[in-house]
Coordinates of C-alpha atoms in Angstrom, one line a residue:
M4 CA -20.4 -57.1 -35.6
K5 CA -16.7 -57.0 -34.6
T6 CA -16.2 -53.5 -35.8
K7 CA -19.3 -52.2 -33.6
L8 CA -17.9 -54.2 -30.8
I9 CA -14.8 -52.2 -31.1
Y10 CA -16.6 -49.0 -31.3
V11 CA -18.7 -49.7 -28.2
V12 CA -15.6 -50.5 -26.2
L13 CA -14.0 -47.3 -27.1
L14 CA -16.9 -45.3 -26.6
I15 CA -17.3 -46.7 -23.1
S16 CA -13.4 -46.2 -22.6
L17 CA -14.0 -42.5 -23.8
F18 CA -16.8 -41.9 -21.5
S19 CA -15.0 -43.7 -18.3
I20 CA -12.1 -41.2 -19.0
Q21 CA -14.5 -38.4 -19.1
A22 CA -15.8 -39.7 -16.3
I23 CA -12.4 -39.4 -14.0
S24 CA -11.0 -36.4 -16.2
Q25 CA -12.3 -34.2 -13.4
I26 CA -11.4 -35.7 -10.1
K27 CA -12.1 -33.4 -6.9
V28 CA -9.0 -33.5 -4.7
N29 CA -9.4 -31.7 -1.3
G30 CA -7.0 -32.2 2.2
K31 CA -5.1 -30.5 4.9
V32 CA -1.5 -29.9 5.4
T33 CA 0.1 -29.8 8.4
S34 CA 3.4 -29.6 10.0
A35 CA 5.1 -33.3 10.5
E36 CA 7.2 -31.5 13.7
D37 CA 4.0 -30.6 15.9
G38 CA 0.8 -31.2 13.7
S39 CA 0.1 -27.4 13.4
V40 CA -1.6 -26.3 10.2
L41 CA 0.8 -24.4 7.2
A42 CA -0.7 -22.0 5.3
G43 CA 0.6 -20.8 2.2
I44 CA 1.8 -24.3 0.8
N45 CA 2.1 -24.4 -3.1
V46 CA 0.0 -27.3 -4.4
L47 CA 0.9 -28.4 -8.0
L48 CA -0.3 -30.7 -10.6
K49 CA 3.1 -31.9 -11.8
G50 CA 3.9 -31.4 -15.5
T51 CA 1.4 -28.5 -15.5
S52 CA 1.0 -24.9 -14.3
L53 CA -1.9 -25.9 -12.7
S54 CA -1.9 -25.0 -9.0
T55 CA -3.2 -23.5 -5.8
V56 CA -2.5 -22.4 -2.2
T57 CA -3.5 -23.7 1.4
D58 CA -5.3 -21.2 3.0
V59 CA -4.9 -20.1 6.3
N60 CA -6.5 -23.1 8.0
G61 CA -4.1 -25.7 6.0
D62 CA -6.9 -26.7 3.5
Y63 CA -6.7 -27.0 -0.1
K64 CA -8.8 -27.7 -3.0
I65 CA -7.7 -28.5 -6.9
E66 CA -9.2 -30.7 -9.5
V67 CA -6.9 -33.4 -11.5
P68 CA -7.0 -35.0 -14.6
H69 CA -6.8 -38.6 -14.2
V70 CA -5.7 -41.1 -11.5
K71 CA -2.3 -41.0 -12.4
S72 CA -1.9 -37.6 -11.5
V73 CA 0.6 -36.5 -9.2
L74 CA 0.3 -33.3 -6.7
V75 CA 3.5 -32.0 -5.4
F76 CA 3.6 -30.0 -2.2
S77 CA 6.4 -27.2 -2.0
F78 CA 7.2 -24.5 -0.1
I79 CA 10.6 -22.4 1.0
G80 CA 12.4 -24.1 4.2
L81 CA 10.0 -27.3 3.9
V82 CA 10.7 -31.1 2.3
T83 CA 8.8 -31.2 -0.9
E84 CA 6.2 -33.9 -1.0
E85 CA 5.0 -35.5 -4.5
I86 CA 1.9 -37.4 -3.9
K87 CA 0.3 -39.9 -6.4
V88 CA -3.5 -39.1 -6.7
G89 CA -4.6 -42.9 -7.4
N90 CA -8.1 -43.2 -6.5
K91 CA -8.0 -40.7 -3.3
T92 CA -10.2 -37.6 -3.5
T93 CA -9.0 -36.6 0.0
I94 CA -4.8 -36.4 0.6
N95 CA -3.7 -34.8 3.8
V96 CA 0.2 -34.1 3.9
R97 CA 2.6 -33.6 6.5
M98 CA 5.6 -31.7 6.0
S99 CA 9.0 -31.5 7.4
A100 CA 11.4 -28.7 8.0
D101 CA 14.1 -28.7 4.9
T102 CA 17.6 -28.2 7.2
Q103 CA 20.3 -27.6 4.1
Q104 CA 22.4 -24.5 4.6
L105 CA 21.3 -20.7 3.8
Q106 CA 23.2 -19.6 0.7
E107 CA 25.0 -16.1 0.8
V108 CA 22.9 -13.4 -0.6
V109 CA 23.8 -9.8 -1.7
V110 CA 21.6 -7.1 -0.8
G111 CA 21.6 -3.9 -2.6
S112 CA 21.1 -0.9 -0.8
G113 CA 20.9 2.8 -2.3
K114 CA 21.8 3.4 -6.0
K115 CA 24.9 1.2 -6.5
S116 CA 25.9 0.2 -3.3
R117 CA 25.8 -3.6 -1.9
E118 CA 25.7 -5.3 1.3
R119 CA 26.6 -8.8 1.6
L120 CA 25.1 -10.8 4.2
S121 CA 26.8 -13.5 6.4
K122 CA 25.6 -17.2 6.0
V123 CA 23.9 -18.5 8.7
A124 CA 22.6 -22.2 9.4
P125 CA 19.2 -22.7 10.2
T126 CA 18.2 -24.9 12.8
A127 CA 14.9 -26.5 13.9
D128 CA 15.3 -24.5 17.4
Y129 CA 13.6 -21.7 15.7
A130 CA 10.5 -23.6 14.4
E131 CA 7.8 -21.8 16.4
E132 CA 3.8 -21.0 16.4
I133 CA 1.7 -18.4 16.2
S134 CA -1.9 -18.4 17.8
M135 CA -3.8 -16.1 15.9
S136 CA -7.9 -16.1 15.9
G137 CA -8.1 -19.3 17.5
A138 CA -6.3 -21.3 15.1
T139 CA -2.3 -22.0 15.6
Y140 CA 0.1 -21.4 12.6
H141 CA 3.6 -23.1 12.0
Y142 CA 6.1 -20.6 11.6
N143 CA 10.0 -20.9 10.8
Q144 CA 12.2 -18.8 11.9
H145 CA 14.5 -20.0 9.0
Q146 CA 14.2 -20.7 5.8
P147 CA 16.4 -21.3 3.3
V148 CA 17.5 -18.5 0.7
Q149 CA 17.3 -20.2 -3.0
Q150 CA 18.4 -17.4 -4.9
E151 CA 21.2 -17.7 -7.4
S152 CA 21.6 -13.8 -7.1
N153 CA 20.0 -10.8 -5.7
T154 CA 19.5 -7.7 -7.2
E155 CA 16.7 -6.3 -4.1
E156 CA 17.1 -2.5 -4.0
Y157 CA 16.3 0.3 -1.3
T158 CA 16.4 3.7 -1.2
E159 CA 19.3 5.0 0.8
I160 CA 18.4 6.6 4.1
S161 CA 20.3 9.6 6.1
E162 CA 19.1 9.4 9.3
N163 CA 17.8 12.3 10.8
G164 CA 20.3 14.0 13.1
F165 CA 19.7 16.7 16.3
K166 CA 18.6 20.2 15.3
N167 CA 18.7 23.4 17.0
P168 CA 15.6 25.2 17.5
F169 CA 17.2 28.6 16.8
N170 CA 18.1 27.7 13.4
D171 CA 15.3 25.1 12.5
P172 CA 12.2 26.4 14.5
L173 CA 10.1 23.9 12.7
S174 CA 9.8 20.4 11.9
T175 CA 7.2 19.5 9.1
F176 CA 6.6 16.1 7.9
S177 CA 3.8 14.1 6.0
I178 CA 2.6 10.9 8.1
D179 CA 3.2 7.6 6.5
V180 CA 1.1 4.5 7.6
D181 CA 3.0 2.2 5.5
A182 CA 4.3 -0.8 7.3
A183 CA 6.3 -2.6 4.7
S184 CA 9.6 -2.1 6.2
Y185 CA 8.6 -4.5 9.2
S186 CA 7.5 -7.2 7.4
N187 CA 10.8 -7.2 5.4
V188 CA 13.1 -6.7 8.0
R189 CA 11.1 -9.9 9.5
R190 CA 11.7 -11.6 6.3
F191 CA 15.6 -11.1 6.5
L192 CA 15.6 -12.2 10.7
N193 CA 13.2 -15.3 9.4
L194 CA 16.0 -16.4 7.0
G195 CA 18.8 -16.3 9.5
Q196 CA 19.8 -12.8 8.2
M197 CA 20.4 -9.1 9.6
P198 CA 18.3 -6.7 7.4
P199 CA 20.4 -4.6 5.4
K200 CA 20.3 -0.7 6.7
D201 CA 18.5 1.0 4.2
A202 CA 15.8 -1.5 4.7
V203 CA 15.0 -0.4 8.1
R204 CA 12.3 2.2 8.2
I205 CA 12.1 3.1 12.1
E206 CA 8.6 5.2 11.2
E207 CA 7.1 1.9 9.4
M208 CA 8.2 -0.5 12.1
I209 CA 6.6 1.5 14.6
N210 CA 3.3 2.1 12.8
Y211 CA 3.2 -1.8 11.9
F212 CA 1.6 -2.2 15.5
D213 CA -2.1 -0.7 16.4
Y214 CA -2.5 1.6 19.8
D215 CA -4.6 1.8 22.2
Y216 CA -5.6 5.6 21.5
K217 CA -8.6 7.3 22.2
Q218 CA -11.1 7.6 19.4
P219 CA -12.0 11.4 18.0
T220 CA -15.5 12.6 19.7
N221 CA -15.7 15.7 17.4
N222 CA -16.1 16.0 13.5
D223 CA -12.5 15.7 12.6
P224 CA -11.8 11.8 11.3
F225 CA -8.9 11.4 13.9
A226 CA -8.3 12.3 17.2
I227 CA -4.4 13.2 18.5
N228 CA -2.7 11.8 21.7
T229 CA 0.5 12.9 23.1
E230 CA 2.9 11.7 25.9
L231 CA 6.1 12.8 27.3
A232 CA 8.5 11.0 29.5
A233 CA 12.4 10.4 29.6
S234 CA 14.2 8.6 26.9
P235 CA 14.9 4.7 27.6
W236 CA 18.1 5.3 25.7
N237 CA 19.5 8.2 27.0
K238 CA 18.5 9.1 30.7
D239 CA 19.3 12.7 30.0
H240 CA 16.9 13.2 27.0
K241 CA 13.0 13.4 26.6
L242 CA 10.8 11.4 24.6
V243 CA 7.6 12.9 22.9
H244 CA 5.1 10.7 21.6
I245 CA 2.8 11.9 19.2
G246 CA -0.4 9.6 17.9
L247 CA -3.1 9.9 15.6
Q248 CA -6.3 7.5 16.0
G249 CA -8.5 7.7 12.7
K250 CA -12.2 7.3 13.1
D251 CA -13.4 3.8 13.6
I252 CA -16.1 3.0 10.9
S253 CA -18.4 -0.4 11.0
M254 CA -18.4 -2.6 7.5
D255 CA -21.7 -1.8 6.8
N256 CA -21.3 2.1 6.9
L257 CA -18.3 2.2 4.7
P258 CA -19.2 3.2 1.1
P259 CA -19.0 0.8 -1.8
S260 CA -16.0 -0.1 -3.5
N261 CA -14.8 0.0 -6.9
L262 CA -11.6 -1.9 -6.7
V263 CA -9.2 -2.7 -9.6
F264 CA -6.7 -5.4 -8.7
L265 CA -3.4 -5.0 -11.0
L266 CA -1.7 -8.2 -11.0
D267 CA 1.7 -8.7 -11.8
V268 CA 2.1 -12.1 -13.7
S269 CA 5.4 -11.9 -15.3
G270 CA 8.2 -14.4 -15.5
S271 CA 9.6 -12.7 -12.0
M272 CA 6.4 -13.5 -10.4
S273 CA 6.8 -17.6 -10.7
A274 CA 8.5 -18.2 -7.1
Q275 CA 6.0 -19.8 -4.5
N276 CA 6.0 -16.7 -2.4
K277 CA 5.0 -14.7 -5.2
L278 CA 2.3 -15.2 -7.6
P279 CA 1.0 -18.5 -5.8
L280 CA 0.8 -16.4 -2.3
L281 CA -0.8 -13.6 -4.2
K282 CA -3.6 -15.6 -5.3
S283 CA -4.0 -16.9 -1.9
A284 CA -4.0 -13.2 -0.7
F285 CA -6.6 -12.0 -2.8
K286 CA -9.0 -14.8 -2.6
M287 CA -9.0 -13.7 1.3
L288 CA -10.1 -10.5 0.6
I289 CA -12.2 -11.3 -2.2
D290 CA -14.3 -13.3 0.9
K291 CA -14.6 -10.2 2.6
L292 CA -16.5 -8.2 -0.1
R293 CA -19.9 -7.2 0.1
P294 CA -22.3 -7.3 -3.2
E295 CA -22.0 -3.3 -3.8
D296 CA -18.4 -3.7 -4.3
K297 CA -17.1 -4.3 -7.4
V298 CA -14.1 -5.8 -8.9
A299 CA -12.0 -5.8 -12.1
I300 CA -8.7 -7.5 -12.9
V301 CA -5.8 -6.3 -14.9
V302 CA -3.0 -8.2 -15.2
Y303 CA 0.5 -6.9 -17.0
A304 CA 3.6 -9.0 -18.4
G305 CA 5.4 -8.3 -21.7
A306 CA 1.7 -6.2 -22.1
A307 CA -1.1 -5.4 -20.1
G308 CA -4.8 -6.5 -20.7
E309 CA -7.9 -6.9 -18.7
V310 CA -8.8 -10.4 -17.2
L311 CA -12.2 -9.9 -15.6
A312 CA -14.4 -6.8 -16.4
S313 CA -15.7 -4.7 -13.5
T314 CA -18.2 -7.2 -11.9
S315 CA -20.2 -6.9 -8.5
A316 CA -18.9 -9.2 -5.6
S317 CA -22.1 -11.1 -5.6
E318 CA -20.4 -13.1 -8.3
K319 CA -17.5 -14.2 -6.0
E320 CA -16.9 -17.5 -8.0
K321 CA -16.7 -15.7 -11.3
I322 CA -14.4 -13.4 -9.5
L323 CA -12.1 -16.4 -8.1
D324 CA -12.4 -18.6 -11.2
A325 CA -10.6 -15.5 -13.0
M326 CA -7.8 -15.7 -10.0
D327 CA -7.3 -19.2 -11.0
Q328 CA -6.8 -18.8 -14.2
L329 CA -3.8 -16.5 -13.6
N330 CA 0.0 -18.0 -14.4
A331 CA 3.2 -16.4 -14.4
G332 CA 5.5 -15.6 -17.6
G333 CA 7.1 -12.9 -20.1
S334 CA 8.6 -9.7 -19.1
T335 CA 7.3 -7.0 -16.7
A336 CA 5.7 -3.7 -18.7
G337 CA 4.6 -2.3 -15.3
G338 CA 4.0 1.1 -16.6
A339 CA 1.2 0.0 -19.1
G340 CA -0.4 -1.8 -16.7
I341 CA -0.5 1.2 -14.1
E342 CA -1.9 3.0 -17.2
L343 CA -4.7 0.6 -18.1
A344 CA -5.7 0.1 -14.5
Y345 CA -6.3 4.1 -13.8
K346 CA -8.7 3.7 -17.2
I347 CA -10.6 1.1 -16.0
A348 CA -11.0 2.7 -12.4
Q349 CA -12.1 6.0 -13.9
K350 CA -14.5 4.0 -16.2
N351 CA -16.4 2.4 -13.2
F352 CA -15.9 5.6 -11.1
I353 CA -18.0 5.4 -8.1
K354 CA -19.1 9.2 -6.9
D355 CA -18.8 9.3 -3.1
G356 CA -17.3 5.7 -3.4
N357 CA -13.9 4.1 -2.6
N358 CA -12.0 4.1 -5.9
R359 CA -8.7 2.3 -5.4
I360 CA -6.1 0.1 -7.9
I361 CA -4.3 -2.6 -5.5
L362 CA -1.2 -3.4 -7.3
A363 CA 0.5 -6.7 -6.5
T364 CA 3.9 -7.0 -7.8
D365 CA 7.4 -7.6 -7.0
G366 CA 8.4 -4.2 -8.5
D367 CA 10.6 -5.4 -10.7
F368 CA 9.6 -3.7 -14.2
N369 CA 11.6 -3.9 -17.1
V370 CA 9.4 -2.9 -19.9
G371 CA 8.4 0.8 -21.2
A372 CA 8.3 3.2 -17.9
S373 CA 10.4 1.5 -15.4
S374 CA 12.8 3.7 -13.8
D375 CA 12.1 5.4 -10.4
K376 CA 11.6 8.6 -11.9
A377 CA 9.3 7.5 -14.7
M378 CA 7.4 5.7 -12.4
E379 CA 6.7 8.6 -9.9
E380 CA 5.7 11.1 -12.9
L381 CA 3.4 8.3 -14.0
I382 CA 1.7 7.9 -10.6
E383 CA 1.8 11.9 -10.1
E384 CA -0.1 12.3 -13.2
K385 CA -2.9 9.9 -12.5
R386 CA -3.3 10.4 -8.6
D387 CA -5.8 13.6 -9.3
A388 CA -8.1 11.6 -10.6
G389 CA -9.9 10.7 -7.3
V390 CA -8.4 7.2 -7.5
F391 CA -6.3 5.9 -4.8
L392 CA -3.7 3.4 -4.8
T393 CA -2.3 0.4 -2.3
V394 CA 0.5 -1.4 -3.1
L395 CA 1.4 -4.9 -1.9
G396 CA 5.0 -6.3 -2.5
F397 CA 5.7 -9.8 -2.8
G398 CA 8.8 -12.0 -3.1
M399 CA 12.4 -11.7 -2.5
G400 CA 16.1 -11.8 -4.7
N401 CA 14.6 -9.3 -7.1
Y402 CA 12.4 -7.0 -4.7
K403 CA 12.2 -3.2 -5.9
D404 CA 11.2 -2.0 -2.6
S405 CA 12.4 1.5 -3.3
K406 CA 10.1 1.7 -6.5
M407 CA 7.0 0.4 -4.2
E408 CA 7.9 2.9 -2.3
I409 CA 7.6 5.6 -4.8
L410 CA 4.5 4.4 -6.2
A411 CA 2.4 4.7 -2.8
D412 CA 3.9 7.7 -1.4
K413 CA 3.2 9.6 -4.8
G414 CA -0.1 7.7 -5.8
N415 CA -2.4 8.7 -2.9
G416 CA -1.7 5.4 -1.4
N417 CA -0.2 2.8 1.2
Y418 CA 2.3 0.1 1.0
A419 CA 2.7 -3.2 2.6
Y420 CA 4.8 -6.1 2.2
I421 CA 3.7 -9.6 2.0
D422 CA 5.7 -12.3 3.3
N423 CA 3.6 -15.0 4.4
I424 CA -0.2 -16.0 4.4
L425 CA -0.9 -14.3 8.1
E426 CA 0.5 -11.0 6.8
A427 CA -2.1 -11.1 3.8
K428 CA -4.7 -11.8 6.4
K429 CA -3.7 -8.8 8.6
V430 CA -3.5 -6.6 5.5
L431 CA -6.4 -7.4 3.6
V432 CA -9.0 -8.9 6.3
N433 CA -8.0 -7.8 9.7
E434 CA -7.2 -4.0 8.6
F435 CA -9.8 -4.1 6.0
G436 CA -10.8 -0.7 6.8
G437 CA -7.6 1.2 7.4
T438 CA -6.0 -0.4 4.2
L439 CA -8.6 0.3 1.7
F440 CA -11.0 3.2 2.6
T441 CA -9.1 6.6 3.2
I442 CA -10.9 9.0 5.6
A443 CA -8.3 11.8 5.3
K444 CA -5.8 12.3 2.7
D445 CA -2.7 14.9 2.8
V446 CA -2.1 14.8 6.2
K447 CA 0.8 16.9 7.5
I448 CA 2.4 17.7 11.1
Q449 CA 4.3 20.5 11.4
V450 CA 6.0 21.1 15.2
E451 CA 7.4 24.2 16.9
F452 CA 9.7 24.1 20.0
N453 CA 10.4 26.3 22.7
P454 CA 13.5 27.5 22.6
A455 CA 13.5 28.1 26.3
K456 CA 13.2 24.2 27.0
V457 CA 14.5 22.6 24.3
Q458 CA 18.1 22.6 23.6
A459 CA 17.8 20.3 20.3
Y460 CA 15.3 17.9 18.9
R461 CA 15.3 14.8 16.5
L462 CA 12.4 13.2 14.5
V463 CA 12.9 9.8 14.7
G464 CA 12.7 8.3 11.6
Y465 CA 10.3 9.8 8.5
E466 CA 13.6 10.3 6.7
N467 CA 11.6 10.0 3.4
R468 CA 8.4 12.0 4.2
L469 CA 10.3 15.3 5.5
L470 CA 8.8 18.5 4.2
A471 CA 10.0 22.3 3.7
P472 CA 8.4 24.0 6.4
E473 CA 6.4 26.4 3.6
D474 CA 5.0 22.9 2.4
F475 CA 2.6 22.8 5.6
N476 CA 0.3 25.6 4.2
N477 CA 0.8 24.5 0.7
D478 CA -2.2 22.7 -0.2
K479 CA -1.2 21.7 -3.5
K480 CA 1.6 19.8 -1.8
D481 CA 1.0 15.8 -1.6
A482 CA 1.3 14.1 2.0
G483 CA 0.1 10.7 3.5
E484 CA -3.2 9.2 3.7
L485 CA -5.2 7.9 7.2
G486 CA -7.6 5.1 6.8
A487 CA -10.6 4.1 8.8
G488 CA -9.1 2.9 11.9
H489 CA -6.0 3.2 11.6
T490 CA -3.1 4.7 14.1
V491 CA -0.1 6.6 13.0
T492 CA 2.7 7.4 15.6
A493 CA 5.6 9.7 15.7
L494 CA 8.3 10.1 18.5
Y495 CA 10.8 13.1 18.6
E496 CA 13.9 13.0 20.9
I497 CA 14.3 16.2 22.8
I498 CA 17.3 17.6 24.9
P499 CA 16.2 19.9 27.3
V500 CA 18.2 23.0 27.7
G501 CA 21.1 22.8 30.3
V502 CA 21.8 19.1 29.2
K503 CA 25.7 18.6 27.9
S504 CA 25.6 16.4 25.1
Q505 CA 27.9 15.5 22.0
F506 CA 25.0 16.2 19.8
V507 CA 24.7 20.1 20.7
V508 CA 26.1 22.8 18.6
D509 CA 28.4 25.4 20.4
D510 CA 26.8 28.8 21.0
L511 CA 27.7 31.0 17.7
K512 CA 30.3 33.7 18.2
Y513 CA 28.9 36.5 16.4
Q514 CA 25.3 36.5 16.9
K515 CA 22.6 35.8 19.5
T516 CA 18.7 34.7 19.1
Q517 CA 16.6 36.2 21.7
I518 CA 14.1 33.9 23.4
T519 CA 10.8 35.7 23.9
E520 CA 9.5 36.5 27.3
G521 CA 6.3 34.2 26.2
A522 CA 8.4 31.4 25.9
K523 CA 10.4 31.7 28.8
N524 CA 7.6 32.2 31.1
S525 CA 5.5 29.1 29.2
S526 CA 5.1 25.7 30.7
E527 CA 5.0 24.8 26.9
L528 CA 7.2 22.4 25.3
M529 CA 6.1 22.5 22.0
T530 CA 2.9 23.5 19.6
V531 CA 1.9 20.6 17.3
K532 CA 0.1 21.6 14.1
L533 CA -2.0 19.0 11.7
R534 CA -3.6 20.0 8.3
Y535 CA -5.7 17.5 6.4
K536 CA -8.4 17.3 3.8
K537 CA -11.5 15.3 3.5
P538 CA -10.9 12.5 0.9
D539 CA -12.6 14.3 -2.1
G540 CA -11.6 17.8 -0.4
D541 CA -9.1 20.4 -2.2
V542 CA -9.0 22.8 1.1
S543 CA -6.9 21.6 4.3
K544 CA -8.0 22.0 7.9
L545 CA -6.0 23.1 10.6
I546 CA -5.8 21.3 14.0
V547 CA -3.5 23.0 16.9
K548 CA -2.5 21.4 19.9
T549 CA 0.3 22.1 23.0
I550 CA 2.5 20.1 24.7
N551 CA 3.4 21.0 28.4
D552 CA 6.9 19.9 29.7
D553 CA 6.5 17.0 32.0
K554 CA 9.1 15.0 34.4
K555 CA 7.1 11.8 34.0
S556 CA 9.5 8.6 34.7
M557 CA 9.2 5.6 32.1
D558 CA 7.8 3.6 34.7
D559 CA 4.8 5.9 34.5
T560 CA 4.0 5.6 30.7
S561 CA 1.7 3.8 28.9
D562 CA 1.7 0.7 27.0
N563 CA 1.6 2.8 23.7
F564 CA 4.6 4.8 24.8
R565 CA 6.7 1.8 26.4
W566 CA 6.0 -0.2 23.2
S567 CA 6.5 2.4 20.2
A568 CA 9.7 3.6 22.0
A569 CA 10.8 -0.5 22.3
V570 CA 10.1 -0.6 18.6
A571 CA 12.3 2.5 17.9
A572 CA 15.2 1.1 20.1
F573 CA 15.2 -2.1 17.9
G574 CA 15.1 -0.4 15.0
M575 CA 17.9 2.0 16.1
Q576 CA 19.7 -1.3 16.6
L577 CA 19.3 -2.6 13.0
R578 CA 20.8 0.4 11.6
D579 CA 23.5 0.9 14.0
S580 CA 22.6 4.0 14.6
D581 CA 24.5 7.2 16.0
F582 CA 21.6 7.7 18.1
K583 CA 20.7 4.5 19.9
G584 CA 22.2 5.1 23.1
D585 CA 23.2 2.5 26.0
M586 CA 20.3 0.0 25.3
N587 CA 20.9 -3.2 24.2
Y588 CA 18.8 -6.4 22.8
L589 CA 17.9 -7.5 26.3
D590 CA 16.9 -4.0 27.2
I591 CA 14.6 -3.8 24.2
I592 CA 13.1 -7.0 25.0
D593 CA 12.3 -6.0 28.7
L594 CA 11.0 -2.7 28.1
A595 CA 8.7 -4.9 25.0
K596 CA 7.7 -7.4 27.5
S597 CA 6.6 -4.6 30.1
A598 CA 4.3 -3.2 27.4
R599 CA 2.6 -5.8 25.4
G600 CA -0.7 -5.3 26.5
K601 CA -3.7 -6.7 24.7
D602 CA -2.2 -8.7 21.9
D603 CA -5.0 -10.8 20.4
E604 CA -3.6 -11.5 17.1
G605 CA 0.0 -12.2 18.6
Y606 CA 1.8 -9.3 16.6
R607 CA 3.5 -7.8 19.9
A608 CA 4.6 -11.6 20.8
E609 CA 6.0 -12.0 17.5
F610 CA 8.0 -8.8 17.6
I611 CA 9.3 -9.9 21.1
R612 CA 10.7 -13.5 19.4
M613 CA 12.0 -11.4 16.2
V614 CA 14.3 -9.3 18.9
E615 CA 15.3 -12.5 20.5
S616 CA 16.2 -13.9 17.3
C617 CA 18.2 -11.1 16.6
K618 CA 20.3 -11.1 20.0
L619 CA 21.4 -14.3 18.8
L620 CA 21.8 -13.6 15.2
A621 CA 24.2 -10.7 16.4
R622 CA 26.6 -12.8 18.3
N623 CA 27.9 -14.7 15.0

């Protein structure tokens, strides 16, 4: 009888343990300073690898095994909180800023060069808020760096100089819709540090923002908008603004998607601003997908594997469950992951659909094909299969910007850097169509300048996108892609004929180049030619537009013109450019404020705060 009683007690105890073994805990994480919600906070079950991340509203959900479980709430720049679950099913947490000193960081630039960044102490004065989509998010201007060493890599940039239209009558380049440089620069400034020069790609900073361009009215997938006025950083020069507006396509009219998530789960992705942020970002994307869309998930660490076969987005819980199971560990076989992702994308290929791989990584490949050249050759081999590529960069310390820029450029794709949950929302939710749906590929621009009016010209940025003049008519030459609703902006700085300048080369002694009578009598300043292909096309279409000379002042320009000029001027300040002219940070702030215009998501207000922060940092 006693034995039976013990057995019953043990059985009851077992059922009791099972009954409490799946405690569902939820809650909200807010700032202790002002009560604003905190997105992207890592919530970890202590002693395990089980974790989740707070969403854009600061909310989280997690299952724990028993009442003695402890939850750890952490994020870079905030004091870590540990809370015992007990009998609570709702745990709301208030987190405070961590005021520890920033550590010194060494950042790589070019092949071997390294740039040492100054040590800056963060203060609570730079804690700010961003209001977006009706919600307020806490935004730390300074977050402590906790990297023991830094091996970040950036491709060396040799800034475009002025060219003589007699010697170089044509300027040819590929469009660039990437915006990774801007959010990466923001990350440095938020850490209280100036970014390395080669992390600053001015065209990507300009193209981070949307512009109020006119929509196309014909059968072309984009419209061309141009404007000309005096340059704000050199009153004797002129600035030419060229803007492309991709055709807006409603969500209902977008083609079905065959998506392959290619996710880096190697050991280098274990940091809180890597895999945990990645998972939260992709959950927002999954929520945006329609039943006709499909998702497969491929992961890679020491080897590559498929963790979810292509699945209809109508089964979102199944896709989300697969995401929740991901944990970081091991080396990084990026090449093997890319091979497998393309194989799965081709297996599930949708004719006339959107076939795309979304690669999320810190770029720190170290197994198999890993060099920049090897990755370039691998991607070039795969891009003709009709599968596009989106590259999302995460993390810091070992971030390989140079490698990811190559992957996107050579893989018919685009590249964004995700430094926080709000940037994930911008790229994967707010700009869903532009990020994932290509409406024109291999878009090239070629400009011819009238030497009767242009003494010298300079393309602002796009150093990594320059093409040879003969590449413009060569349909085999790869170029950039334009997404639905996306805008692309390019600026040319012009030195008019007759203006004395240190940037102008002396006249030649032994030869003269004659200007045609047509050029002398023309009001045209330049001719802009564009070529593009349809997403599934092999033959390009030509568009030609002329720009007449104009004496418009800066005050008479559009918000589009002044905003792009302000961002370009800021980029030149960050690069300490030889062409930055006489503008300073205060001038840039004033110009940006005059052009802020419609700013529903707060991106332009954030830029102005960034310039203000940079002005303070520059004093140290």
